[in-house]
């Protein structure tokens, strides 16, 4: 009987995202506080003879080498010294994390694939070894092998776990438009050349830390909202609904709003629009996030 391992990689939000100037190599250094949330995809990995294969349930999601799950399989296969194409595993991916939203769905799936394939192929990589490998797949992927709350720096691949936050209710709102990461950073560079970045919108959020509340701000929000005003409209709607803090996550287009859990359940009804995807969720501890991807 085929052996199947089911993992549920959770999404992330960026509680803060500060972006440095563009470097000579065209990239940007970032400093971001990332947080796991309970919205999750589902990966079912089944051991069976034959070449590696991937099936995806989700509109517009590739099921070939364009998918980070496939690339994770190739990476781990090569790193374990095996020749030829990856084989002997079939992966079914069921997408619930919206794409082009700044929620890290593709990176989360890649991290979970590394964990699951490490088990099925018995490659015996430790978590630190998987984290080292994962940076080759994308700057966000190492975070998902830590989960919970973490300060990330460099291109995002430097991970510094911090204390779990007090449990919060989170509402994620995604408009009908998506945003490519490269576009968001290009718009930021263009806007910084035209006008200094001196009027960011921010709000304070108490995470239950002795150091006090944090400043919730995303340097990419304003350039994205300038091109897509619906992003600012969503942030304003979340604040009117009573959010403790609201901001775009990552490079967008999704916005997150933080509440107490009871307040989040009440606010969902006030935020529903025909062209907005509104998702009620919550923060996850590091242990909860790790358990969901099999660590």
PDB file of C-alpha atoms in Angstrom:
ATOM      1  CA  UNK A   1       0.000   0.000   0.000  1.00  0.00           C
ATOM      2  CA  UNK A   2       1.409   3.457  -0.882  1.00  0.00           C
ATOM      3  CA  UNK A   3       2.777   5.475   2.043  1.00  0.00           C
ATOM      4  CA  UNK A   4       1.292   8.981   2.201  1.00  0.00           C
ATOM      5  CA  UNK A   5       2.508  11.892   4.314  1.00  0.00           C
ATOM      6  CA  UNK A   6       0.113  14.862   4.645  1.00  0.00           C
ATOM      7  CA  UNK A   7       1.538  18.280   5.548  1.00  0.00           C
ATOM      8  CA  UNK A   8      -0.236  21.633   5.901  1.00  0.00           C
ATOM      9  CA  UNK A   9       2.251  24.477   5.355  1.00  0.00           C
ATOM     10  CA  UNK A  10       0.934  27.741   6.840  1.00  0.00           C
ATOM     11  CA  UNK A  11       1.085  31.193   5.268  1.00  0.00           C
ATOM     12  CA  UNK A  12       2.904  34.213   6.702  1.00  0.00           C
ATOM     13  CA  UNK A  13       2.320  37.900   7.128  1.00  0.00           C
ATOM     14  CA  UNK A  14       4.903  40.660   7.471  1.00  0.00           C
ATOM     15  CA  UNK A  15       4.189  42.540  10.688  1.00  0.00           C
ATOM     16  CA  UNK A  16       6.878  44.980   9.576  1.00  0.00           C
ATOM     17  CA  UNK A  17       8.802  45.299   6.315  1.00  0.00           C
ATOM     18  CA  UNK A  18      11.565  47.862   5.925  1.00  0.00           C
ATOM     19  CA  UNK A  19      13.437  47.949   2.621  1.00  0.00           C
ATOM     20  CA  UNK A  20      16.923  49.362   2.123  1.00  0.00           C
ATOM     21  CA  UNK A  21      18.213  51.084  -1.028  1.00  0.00           C
ATOM     22  CA  UNK A  22      18.722  49.075  -4.173  1.00  0.00           C
ATOM     23  CA  UNK A  23      22.118  47.377  -4.158  1.00  0.00           C
ATOM     24  CA  UNK A  24      24.582  47.168  -7.030  1.00  0.00           C
ATOM     25  CA  UNK A  25      23.322  43.652  -7.811  1.00  0.00           C
ATOM     26  CA  UNK A  26      19.755  44.965  -8.182  1.00  0.00           C
ATOM     27  CA  UNK A  27      18.521  43.386  -4.942  1.00  0.00           C
ATOM     28  CA  UNK A  28      17.475  45.065  -1.694  1.00  0.00           C
ATOM     29  CA  UNK A  29      18.374  44.376   1.907  1.00  0.00           C
ATOM     30  CA  UNK A  30      15.269  44.016   4.052  1.00  0.00           C
ATOM     31  CA  UNK A  31      14.468  43.920   7.741  1.00  0.00           C
ATOM     32  CA  UNK A  32      11.143  42.261   8.390  1.00  0.00           C
ATOM     33  CA  UNK A  33       9.232  40.690  11.258  1.00  0.00           C
ATOM     34  CA  UNK A  34       7.450  37.659   9.854  1.00  0.00           C
ATOM     35  CA  UNK A  35       4.587  35.789  11.495  1.00  0.00           C
ATOM     36  CA  UNK A  36       2.996  32.422  10.717  1.00  0.00           C
ATOM     37  CA  UNK A  37      -0.791  32.371  10.383  1.00  0.00           C
ATOM     38  CA  UNK A  38      -3.241  29.494  10.188  1.00  0.00           C
ATOM     39  CA  UNK A  39      -4.229  29.789   6.496  1.00  0.00           C
ATOM     40  CA  UNK A  40      -2.564  26.759   4.920  1.00  0.00           C
ATOM     41  CA  UNK A  41      -2.087  24.713   1.770  1.00  0.00           C
ATOM     42  CA  UNK A  42      -2.141  20.905   1.887  1.00  0.00           C
ATOM     43  CA  UNK A  43       0.603  18.675   0.485  1.00  0.00           C
ATOM     44  CA  UNK A  44       0.030  14.945   0.256  1.00  0.00           C
ATOM     45  CA  UNK A  45       3.273  13.113  -0.596  1.00  0.00           C
ATOM     46  CA  UNK A  46       2.869   9.484  -1.618  1.00  0.00           C
ATOM     47  CA  UNK A  47       5.753   7.050  -2.038  1.00  0.00           C
ATOM     48  CA  UNK A  48       5.294   5.124  -5.268  1.00  0.00           C
ATOM     49  CA  UNK A  49       7.527   3.774  -8.006  1.00  0.00           C
ATOM     50  CA  UNK A  50       8.309   5.915 -11.033  1.00  0.00           C
ATOM     51  CA  UNK A  51       9.447   9.440 -11.838  1.00  0.00           C
ATOM     52  CA  UNK A  52       8.554  12.277  -9.480  1.00  0.00           C
ATOM     53  CA  UNK A  53       5.162  13.814 -10.304  1.00  0.00           C
ATOM     54  CA  UNK A  54       3.100  16.746  -9.093  1.00  0.00           C
ATOM     55  CA  UNK A  55      -0.640  17.333  -9.289  1.00  0.00           C
ATOM     56  CA  UNK A  56      -2.100  20.699  -8.251  1.00  0.00           C
ATOM     57  CA  UNK A  57      -5.627  21.713  -7.300  1.00  0.00           C
ATOM     58  CA  UNK A  58      -5.674  25.490  -7.709  1.00  0.00           C
ATOM     59  CA  UNK A  59      -6.447  27.832 -10.581  1.00  0.00           C
ATOM     60  CA  UNK A  60      -3.369  29.036 -12.429  1.00  0.00           C
ATOM     61  CA  UNK A  61      -0.870  27.129 -10.263  1.00  0.00           C
ATOM     62  CA  UNK A  62       1.814  25.372 -12.346  1.00  0.00           C
ATOM     63  CA  UNK A  63       2.330  21.640 -11.934  1.00  0.00           C
ATOM     64  CA  UNK A  64       5.797  21.445 -13.486  1.00  0.00           C
ATOM     65  CA  UNK A  65       9.297  22.802 -12.835  1.00  0.00           C
ATOM     66  CA  UNK A  66       7.865  26.309 -12.465  1.00  0.00           C
ATOM     67  CA  UNK A  67       6.411  25.180  -9.139  1.00  0.00           C
ATOM     68  CA  UNK A  68       8.732  25.507  -6.127  1.00  0.00           C
ATOM     69  CA  UNK A  69       7.639  22.067  -4.907  1.00  0.00           C
ATOM     70  CA  UNK A  70       9.154  20.492  -8.014  1.00  0.00           C
ATOM     71  CA  UNK A  71      12.304  22.589  -7.654  1.00  0.00           C
ATOM     72  CA  UNK A  72      12.575  21.576  -3.998  1.00  0.00           C
ATOM     73  CA  UNK A  73      12.456  17.930  -5.066  1.00  0.00           C
ATOM     74  CA  UNK A  74      15.223  18.444  -7.627  1.00  0.00           C
ATOM     75  CA  UNK A  75      17.344  20.325  -5.098  1.00  0.00           C
ATOM     76  CA  UNK A  76      17.110  17.692  -2.362  1.00  0.00           C
ATOM     77  CA  UNK A  77      17.594  14.848  -4.842  1.00  0.00           C
ATOM     78  CA  UNK A  78      20.850  16.378  -6.128  1.00  0.00           C
ATOM     79  CA  UNK A  79      22.037  17.366  -2.627  1.00  0.00           C
ATOM     80  CA  UNK A  80      21.713  13.739  -1.531  1.00  0.00           C
ATOM     81  CA  UNK A  81      24.037  12.649  -4.346  1.00  0.00           C
ATOM     82  CA  UNK A  82      21.418  10.895  -6.446  1.00  0.00           C
ATOM     83  CA  UNK A  83      21.713  10.808 -10.208  1.00  0.00           C
ATOM     84  CA  UNK A  84      19.062  11.501 -12.825  1.00  0.00           C
ATOM     85  CA  UNK A  85      15.600  12.903 -12.226  1.00  0.00           C
ATOM     86  CA  UNK A  86      13.839  12.768  -8.840  1.00  0.00           C
ATOM     87  CA  UNK A  87      11.631   9.723  -8.516  1.00  0.00           C
ATOM     88  CA  UNK A  88       9.454   7.489  -6.383  1.00  0.00           C
ATOM     89  CA  UNK A  89       7.186  10.207  -4.975  1.00  0.00           C
ATOM     90  CA  UNK A  90       3.905  11.700  -6.165  1.00  0.00           C
ATOM     91  CA  UNK A  91       2.817  15.029  -4.634  1.00  0.00           C
ATOM     92  CA  UNK A  92      -0.726  16.367  -4.621  1.00  0.00           C
ATOM     93  CA  UNK A  93      -0.888  20.073  -3.749  1.00  0.00           C
ATOM     94  CA  UNK A  94      -4.203  21.616  -2.724  1.00  0.00           C
ATOM     95  CA  UNK A  95      -3.906  25.427  -2.739  1.00  0.00           C
ATOM     96  CA  UNK A  96      -5.733  27.562  -0.181  1.00  0.00           C
ATOM     97  CA  UNK A  97      -3.141  30.330   0.231  1.00  0.00           C
ATOM     98  CA  UNK A  98      -3.892  33.000  -2.398  1.00  0.00           C
ATOM     99  CA  UNK A  99      -1.221  33.605  -5.025  1.00  0.00           C
ATOM    100  CA  UNK A 100       0.464  36.958  -5.758  1.00  0.00           C
ATOM    101  CA  UNK A 101      -0.721  38.144  -2.360  1.00  0.00           C
ATOM    102  CA  UNK A 102       2.417  38.510  -0.219  1.00  0.00           C
ATOM    103  CA  UNK A 103       1.470  35.507   1.928  1.00  0.00           C
ATOM    104  CA  UNK A 104       4.383  33.263   0.925  1.00  0.00           C
ATOM    105  CA  UNK A 105       2.342  30.313  -0.299  1.00  0.00           C
ATOM    106  CA  UNK A 106       4.867  29.050  -2.827  1.00  0.00           C
ATOM    107  CA  UNK A 107       7.717  29.329  -0.336  1.00  0.00           C
ATOM    108  CA  UNK A 108       5.682  27.552   2.347  1.00  0.00           C
ATOM    109  CA  UNK A 109       4.957  24.692  -0.056  1.00  0.00           C
ATOM    110  CA  UNK A 110       8.652  24.409  -0.942  1.00  0.00           C
ATOM    111  CA  UNK A 111       9.640  24.214   2.730  1.00  0.00           C
ATOM    112  CA  UNK A 112       7.048  21.525   3.411  1.00  0.00           C
ATOM    113  CA  UNK A 113       8.183  19.585   0.340  1.00  0.00           C
ATOM    114  CA  UNK A 114      11.763  19.552   1.625  1.00  0.00           C
ATOM    115  CA  UNK A 115      10.594  18.216   4.983  1.00  0.00           C
ATOM    116  CA  UNK A 116       8.311  15.569   3.497  1.00  0.00           C
ATOM    117  CA  UNK A 117      10.761  14.375   0.857  1.00  0.00           C
ATOM    118  CA  UNK A 118      13.511  14.224   3.471  1.00  0.00           C
ATOM    119  CA  UNK A 119      11.341  11.695   5.316  1.00  0.00           C
ATOM    120  CA  UNK A 120      10.174   9.639   2.341  1.00  0.00           C
ATOM    121  CA  UNK A 121      13.591   9.490   0.673  1.00  0.00           C
ATOM    122  CA  UNK A 122      15.302   8.979   4.045  1.00  0.00           C
ATOM    123  CA  UNK A 123      17.948  11.598   3.202  1.00  0.00           C
ATOM    124  CA  UNK A 124      18.435  12.318   6.923  1.00  0.00           C
ATOM    125  CA  UNK A 125      18.943  16.062   6.631  1.00  0.00           C
ATOM    126  CA  UNK A 126      18.663  17.987   9.908  1.00  0.00           C
ATOM    127  CA  UNK A 127      16.512  21.107  10.138  1.00  0.00           C
ATOM    128  CA  UNK A 128      19.606  23.409   9.948  1.00  0.00           C
ATOM    129  CA  UNK A 129      20.759  21.531   6.845  1.00  0.00           C
ATOM    130  CA  UNK A 130      17.329  21.897   5.240  1.00  0.00           C
ATOM    131  CA  UNK A 131      17.335  25.604   6.067  1.00  0.00           C
ATOM    132  CA  UNK A 132      20.714  25.973   4.372  1.00  0.00           C
ATOM    133  CA  UNK A 133      19.429  24.212   1.258  1.00  0.00           C
ATOM    134  CA  UNK A 134      16.160  26.114   1.217  1.00  0.00           C
ATOM    135  CA  UNK A 135      17.792  29.508   0.664  1.00  0.00           C
ATOM    136  CA  UNK A 136      18.560  28.349  -2.890  1.00  0.00           C
ATOM    137  CA  UNK A 137      14.819  28.219  -3.585  1.00  0.00           C
ATOM    138  CA  UNK A 138      13.973  31.746  -2.453  1.00  0.00           C
ATOM    139  CA  UNK A 139      14.664  34.264   0.284  1.00  0.00           C
ATOM    140  CA  UNK A 140      11.412  33.508   2.169  1.00  0.00           C
ATOM    141  CA  UNK A 141      11.748  29.720   2.219  1.00  0.00           C
ATOM    142  CA  UNK A 142      14.081  29.455   5.265  1.00  0.00           C
ATOM    143  CA  UNK A 143      11.511  31.261   7.429  1.00  0.00           C
ATOM    144  CA  UNK A 144       8.948  28.516   6.861  1.00  0.00           C
ATOM    145  CA  UNK A 145      11.366  25.945   8.273  1.00  0.00           C
ATOM    146  CA  UNK A 146      11.406  27.996  11.500  1.00  0.00           C
ATOM    147  CA  UNK A 147       7.868  29.378  11.622  1.00  0.00           C
ATOM    148  CA  UNK A 148       6.203  31.298  14.415  1.00  0.00           C
ATOM    149  CA  UNK A 149       7.653  34.802  14.783  1.00  0.00           C
ATOM    150  CA  UNK A 150      11.081  35.704  13.413  1.00  0.00           C
ATOM    151  CA  UNK A 151      13.111  38.729  12.457  1.00  0.00           C
ATOM    152  CA  UNK A 152      14.495  38.258   8.948  1.00  0.00           C
ATOM    153  CA  UNK A 153      17.295  40.275   7.382  1.00  0.00           C
ATOM    154  CA  UNK A 154      19.574  40.357   4.343  1.00  0.00           C
ATOM    155  CA  UNK A 155      17.414  39.365   1.378  1.00  0.00           C
ATOM    156  CA  UNK A 156      15.142  37.748   3.970  1.00  0.00           C
ATOM    157  CA  UNK A 157      17.154  34.544   4.284  1.00  0.00           C
ATOM    158  CA  UNK A 158      18.810  35.500   7.599  1.00  0.00           C
ATOM    159  CA  UNK A 159      16.421  34.182  10.269  1.00  0.00           C
ATOM    160  CA  UNK A 160      16.432  35.222  13.929  1.00  0.00           C
ATOM    161  CA  UNK A 161      13.602  33.533  15.867  1.00  0.00           C
ATOM    162  CA  UNK A 162      12.035  35.693  18.594  1.00  0.00           C
ATOM    163  CA  UNK A 163       9.457  35.079  21.308  1.00  0.00           C
ATOM    164  CA  UNK A 164       6.005  33.971  20.190  1.00  0.00           C
ATOM    165  CA  UNK A 165       3.500  36.811  20.102  1.00  0.00           C
ATOM    166  CA  UNK A 166       0.294  36.863  22.114  1.00  0.00           C
ATOM    167  CA  UNK A 167      -2.381  35.046  20.119  1.00  0.00           C
ATOM    168  CA  UNK A 168      -4.154  37.428  17.756  1.00  0.00           C
ATOM    169  CA  UNK A 169      -7.103  37.146  15.435  1.00  0.00           C
ATOM    170  CA  UNK A 170      -6.048  38.009  11.903  1.00  0.00           C
ATOM    171  CA  UNK A 171      -8.208  38.934   8.930  1.00  0.00           C
ATOM    172  CA  UNK A 172      -6.555  38.697   5.517  1.00  0.00           C
ATOM    173  CA  UNK A 173      -8.214  40.604   2.690  1.00  0.00           C
ATOM    174  CA  UNK A 174      -7.087  40.089  -0.905  1.00  0.00           C
ATOM    175  CA  UNK A 175      -8.471  42.183  -3.738  1.00  0.00           C
ATOM    176  CA  UNK A 176      -9.016  40.741  -7.195  1.00  0.00           C
ATOM    177  CA  UNK A 177      -5.659  42.068  -8.422  1.00  0.00           C
ATOM    178  CA  UNK A 178      -2.308  40.424  -7.731  1.00  0.00           C
ATOM    179  CA  UNK A 179       1.130  42.006  -7.476  1.00  0.00           C
ATOM    180  CA  UNK A 180       4.417  40.578  -8.737  1.00  0.00           C
ATOM    181  CA  UNK A 181       7.245  40.993  -6.235  1.00  0.00           C
ATOM    182  CA  UNK A 182       9.587  42.440  -8.863  1.00  0.00           C
ATOM    183  CA  UNK A 183       7.016  45.109  -9.749  1.00  0.00           C
ATOM    184  CA  UNK A 184       6.559  46.182  -6.124  1.00  0.00           C
ATOM    185  CA  UNK A 185      10.296  46.700  -5.618  1.00  0.00           C
ATOM    186  CA  UNK A 186      10.664  48.501  -8.948  1.00  0.00           C
ATOM    187  CA  UNK A 187       7.829  50.875  -8.030  1.00  0.00           C
ATOM    188  CA  UNK A 188       9.508  51.548  -4.683  1.00  0.00           C
ATOM    189  CA  UNK A 189      12.776  52.459  -6.433  1.00  0.00           C
ATOM    190  CA  UNK A 190      10.960  54.708  -8.887  1.00  0.00           C
ATOM    191  CA  UNK A 191       9.049  56.505  -6.140  1.00  0.00           C
ATOM    192  CA  UNK A 192      12.145  56.991  -4.008  1.00  0.00           C
ATOM    193  CA  UNK A 193      13.891  58.654  -6.909  1.00  0.00           C
ATOM    194  CA  UNK A 194      10.944  60.968  -7.458  1.00  0.00           C
ATOM    195  CA  UNK A 195      10.171  61.728  -3.789  1.00  0.00           C
ATOM    196  CA  UNK A 196      11.798  60.910  -0.443  1.00  0.00           C
ATOM    197  CA  UNK A 197      10.057  58.167   1.543  1.00  0.00           C
ATOM    198  CA  UNK A 198       8.944  60.433   4.387  1.00  0.00           C
ATOM    199  CA  UNK A 199       5.210  59.916   4.898  1.00  0.00           C
ATOM    200  CA  UNK A 200       4.698  56.212   5.634  1.00  0.00           C
ATOM    201  CA  UNK A 201       1.492  55.166   7.344  1.00  0.00           C
ATOM    202  CA  UNK A 202       2.016  53.055  10.410  1.00  0.00           C
ATOM    203  CA  UNK A 203       0.265  51.921  13.566  1.00  0.00           C
ATOM    204  CA  UNK A 204       1.362  50.468  16.897  1.00  0.00           C
ATOM    205  CA  UNK A 205       0.569  46.848  17.749  1.00  0.00           C
ATOM    206  CA  UNK A 206       1.001  45.245  21.175  1.00  0.00           C
ATOM    207  CA  UNK A 207       2.417  41.732  20.754  1.00  0.00           C
ATOM    208  CA  UNK A 208       2.635  41.020  24.469  1.00  0.00           C
ATOM    209  CA  UNK A 209       6.389  41.675  24.569  1.00  0.00           C
ATOM    210  CA  UNK A 210       8.026  43.424  27.565  1.00  0.00           C
ATOM    211  CA  UNK A 211       9.734  45.792  25.113  1.00  0.00           C
ATOM    212  CA  UNK A 212       6.358  47.286  24.233  1.00  0.00           C
ATOM    213  CA  UNK A 213       4.363  47.579  20.989  1.00  0.00           C
ATOM    214  CA  UNK A 214       5.908  47.463  17.523  1.00  0.00           C
ATOM    215  CA  UNK A 215       5.473  49.913  14.675  1.00  0.00           C
ATOM    216  CA  UNK A 216       3.523  48.109  11.922  1.00  0.00           C
ATOM    217  CA  UNK A 217       4.767  49.549   8.631  1.00  0.00           C
ATOM    218  CA  UNK A 218       5.485  48.182   5.148  1.00  0.00           C
ATOM    219  CA  UNK A 219       7.725  50.262   2.867  1.00  0.00           C
ATOM    220  CA  UNK A 220       6.193  48.584  -0.210  1.00  0.00           C
ATOM    221  CA  UNK A 221       2.620  49.515   0.698  1.00  0.00           C
ATOM    222  CA  UNK A 222       2.621  53.068  -0.561  1.00  0.00           C
ATOM    223  CA  UNK A 223       4.150  52.377  -4.020  1.00  0.00           C
ATOM    224  CA  UNK A 224       1.758  49.444  -4.531  1.00  0.00           C
ATOM    225  CA  UNK A 225      -1.259  51.415  -3.302  1.00  0.00           C
ATOM    226  CA  UNK A 226      -0.338  54.294  -5.619  1.00  0.00           C
ATOM    227  CA  UNK A 227      -0.750  51.930  -8.604  1.00  0.00           C
ATOM    228  CA  UNK A 228      -3.584  49.929  -7.030  1.00  0.00           C
ATOM    229  CA  UNK A 229      -5.657  52.239  -4.775  1.00  0.00           C
ATOM    230  CA  UNK A 230      -7.782  49.289  -3.629  1.00  0.00           C
ATOM    231  CA  UNK A 231      -4.924  48.348  -1.274  1.00  0.00           C
ATOM    232  CA  UNK A 232      -5.253  51.638   0.630  1.00  0.00           C
ATOM    233  CA  UNK A 233      -9.032  51.244   0.532  1.00  0.00           C
ATOM    234  CA  UNK A 234      -8.740  47.848   2.246  1.00  0.00           C
ATOM    235  CA  UNK A 235      -6.341  49.167   4.905  1.00  0.00           C
ATOM    236  CA  UNK A 236      -8.765  52.002   5.694  1.00  0.00           C
ATOM    237  CA  UNK A 237     -11.733  49.604   5.817  1.00  0.00           C
ATOM    238  CA  UNK A 238      -9.866  47.356   8.269  1.00  0.00           C
ATOM    239  CA  UNK A 239      -9.097  50.293  10.541  1.00  0.00           C
ATOM    240  CA  UNK A 240     -12.704  51.445  10.465  1.00  0.00           C
ATOM    241  CA  UNK A 241     -13.713  47.892  11.417  1.00  0.00           C
ATOM    242  CA  UNK A 242     -11.690  48.256  14.606  1.00  0.00           C
ATOM    243  CA  UNK A 243      -8.355  46.662  13.698  1.00  0.00           C
ATOM    244  CA  UNK A 244      -5.553  47.239  16.170  1.00  0.00           C
ATOM    245  CA  UNK A 245      -3.249  47.515  13.161  1.00  0.00           C
ATOM    246  CA  UNK A 246      -3.576  46.959   9.413  1.00  0.00           C
ATOM    247  CA  UNK A 247      -1.041  46.922   6.586  1.00  0.00           C
ATOM    248  CA  UNK A 248      -0.223  45.265   3.312  1.00  0.00           C
ATOM    249  CA  UNK A 249       1.750  42.049   3.722  1.00  0.00           C
ATOM    250  CA  UNK A 250       4.941  41.434   1.747  1.00  0.00           C
ATOM    251  CA  UNK A 251       4.783  42.813  -1.766  1.00  0.00           C
ATOM    252  CA  UNK A 252       0.974  42.577  -1.765  1.00  0.00           C
ATOM    253  CA  UNK A 253      -1.711  42.633  -2.816  1.00  0.00           C
ATOM    254  CA  UNK A 254      -3.215  41.169   0.378  1.00  0.00           C
ATOM    255  CA  UNK A 255      -3.730  43.251   3.517  1.00  0.00           C
ATOM    256  CA  UNK A 256      -3.760  41.844   7.048  1.00  0.00           C
ATOM    257  CA  UNK A 257      -5.591  43.289  10.032  1.00  0.00           C
ATOM    258  CA  UNK A 258      -4.887  42.338  13.650  1.00  0.00           C
ATOM    259  CA  UNK A 259      -7.636  42.068  16.278  1.00  0.00           C
ATOM    260  CA  UNK A 260      -8.428  40.123  19.394  1.00  0.00           C
ATOM    261  CA  UNK A 261      -9.937  36.814  18.245  1.00  0.00           C
ATOM    262  CA  UNK A 262     -13.535  37.705  19.254  1.00  0.00           C
ATOM    263  CA  UNK A 263     -13.254  41.110  17.545  1.00  0.00           C
ATOM    264  CA  UNK A 264     -11.892  39.498  14.375  1.00  0.00           C
ATOM    265  CA  UNK A 265     -14.923  37.199  14.165  1.00  0.00           C
ATOM    266  CA  UNK A 266     -17.244  40.205  14.423  1.00  0.00           C
ATOM    267  CA  UNK A 267     -15.266  42.338  11.940  1.00  0.00           C
ATOM    268  CA  UNK A 268     -15.301  39.768   9.138  1.00  0.00           C
ATOM    269  CA  UNK A 269     -18.903  40.595   8.274  1.00  0.00           C
ATOM    270  CA  UNK A 270     -18.095  44.304   7.969  1.00  0.00           C
ATOM    271  CA  UNK A 271     -15.276  43.677   5.506  1.00  0.00           C
ATOM    272  CA  UNK A 272     -17.015  41.482   2.962  1.00  0.00           C
ATOM    273  CA  UNK A 273     -17.164  42.871  -0.596  1.00  0.00           C
ATOM    274  CA  UNK A 274     -18.041  41.088  -3.855  1.00  0.00           C
ATOM    275  CA  UNK A 275     -14.506  41.511  -5.233  1.00  0.00           C
ATOM    276  CA  UNK A 276     -12.547  40.971  -1.983  1.00  0.00           C
ATOM    277  CA  UNK A 277     -11.469  37.586  -0.654  1.00  0.00           C
ATOM    278  CA  UNK A 278     -11.831  37.871   3.137  1.00  0.00           C
ATOM    279  CA  UNK A 279     -10.225  35.140   5.282  1.00  0.00           C
ATOM    280  CA  UNK A 280     -10.474  34.798   9.058  1.00  0.00           C
ATOM    281  CA  UNK A 281      -7.434  33.227  10.715  1.00  0.00           C
ATOM    282  CA  UNK A 282      -5.052  33.631  13.656  1.00  0.00           C
ATOM    283  CA  UNK A 283      -1.391  33.732  14.569  1.00  0.00           C
ATOM    284  CA  UNK A 284       0.513  30.490  15.124  1.00  0.00           C
ATOM    285  CA  UNK A 285       3.247  29.738  17.621  1.00  0.00           C
ATOM    286  CA  UNK A 286       6.542  28.349  16.374  1.00  0.00           C
ATOM    287  CA  UNK A 287       5.622  24.901  17.672  1.00  0.00           C
ATOM    288  CA  UNK A 288       2.247  24.970  15.918  1.00  0.00           C
ATOM    289  CA  UNK A 289       3.778  26.073  12.605  1.00  0.00           C
ATOM    290  CA  UNK A 290       6.546  23.459  12.770  1.00  0.00           C
ATOM    291  CA  UNK A 291       4.098  20.659  13.559  1.00  0.00           C
ATOM    292  CA  UNK A 292       2.020  21.534  10.493  1.00  0.00           C
ATOM    293  CA  UNK A 293       4.954  20.970   8.137  1.00  0.00           C
ATOM    294  CA  UNK A 294       6.122  17.827   9.898  1.00  0.00           C
ATOM    295  CA  UNK A 295       8.992  19.149  12.033  1.00  0.00           C
TER     296      UNK A 295
END
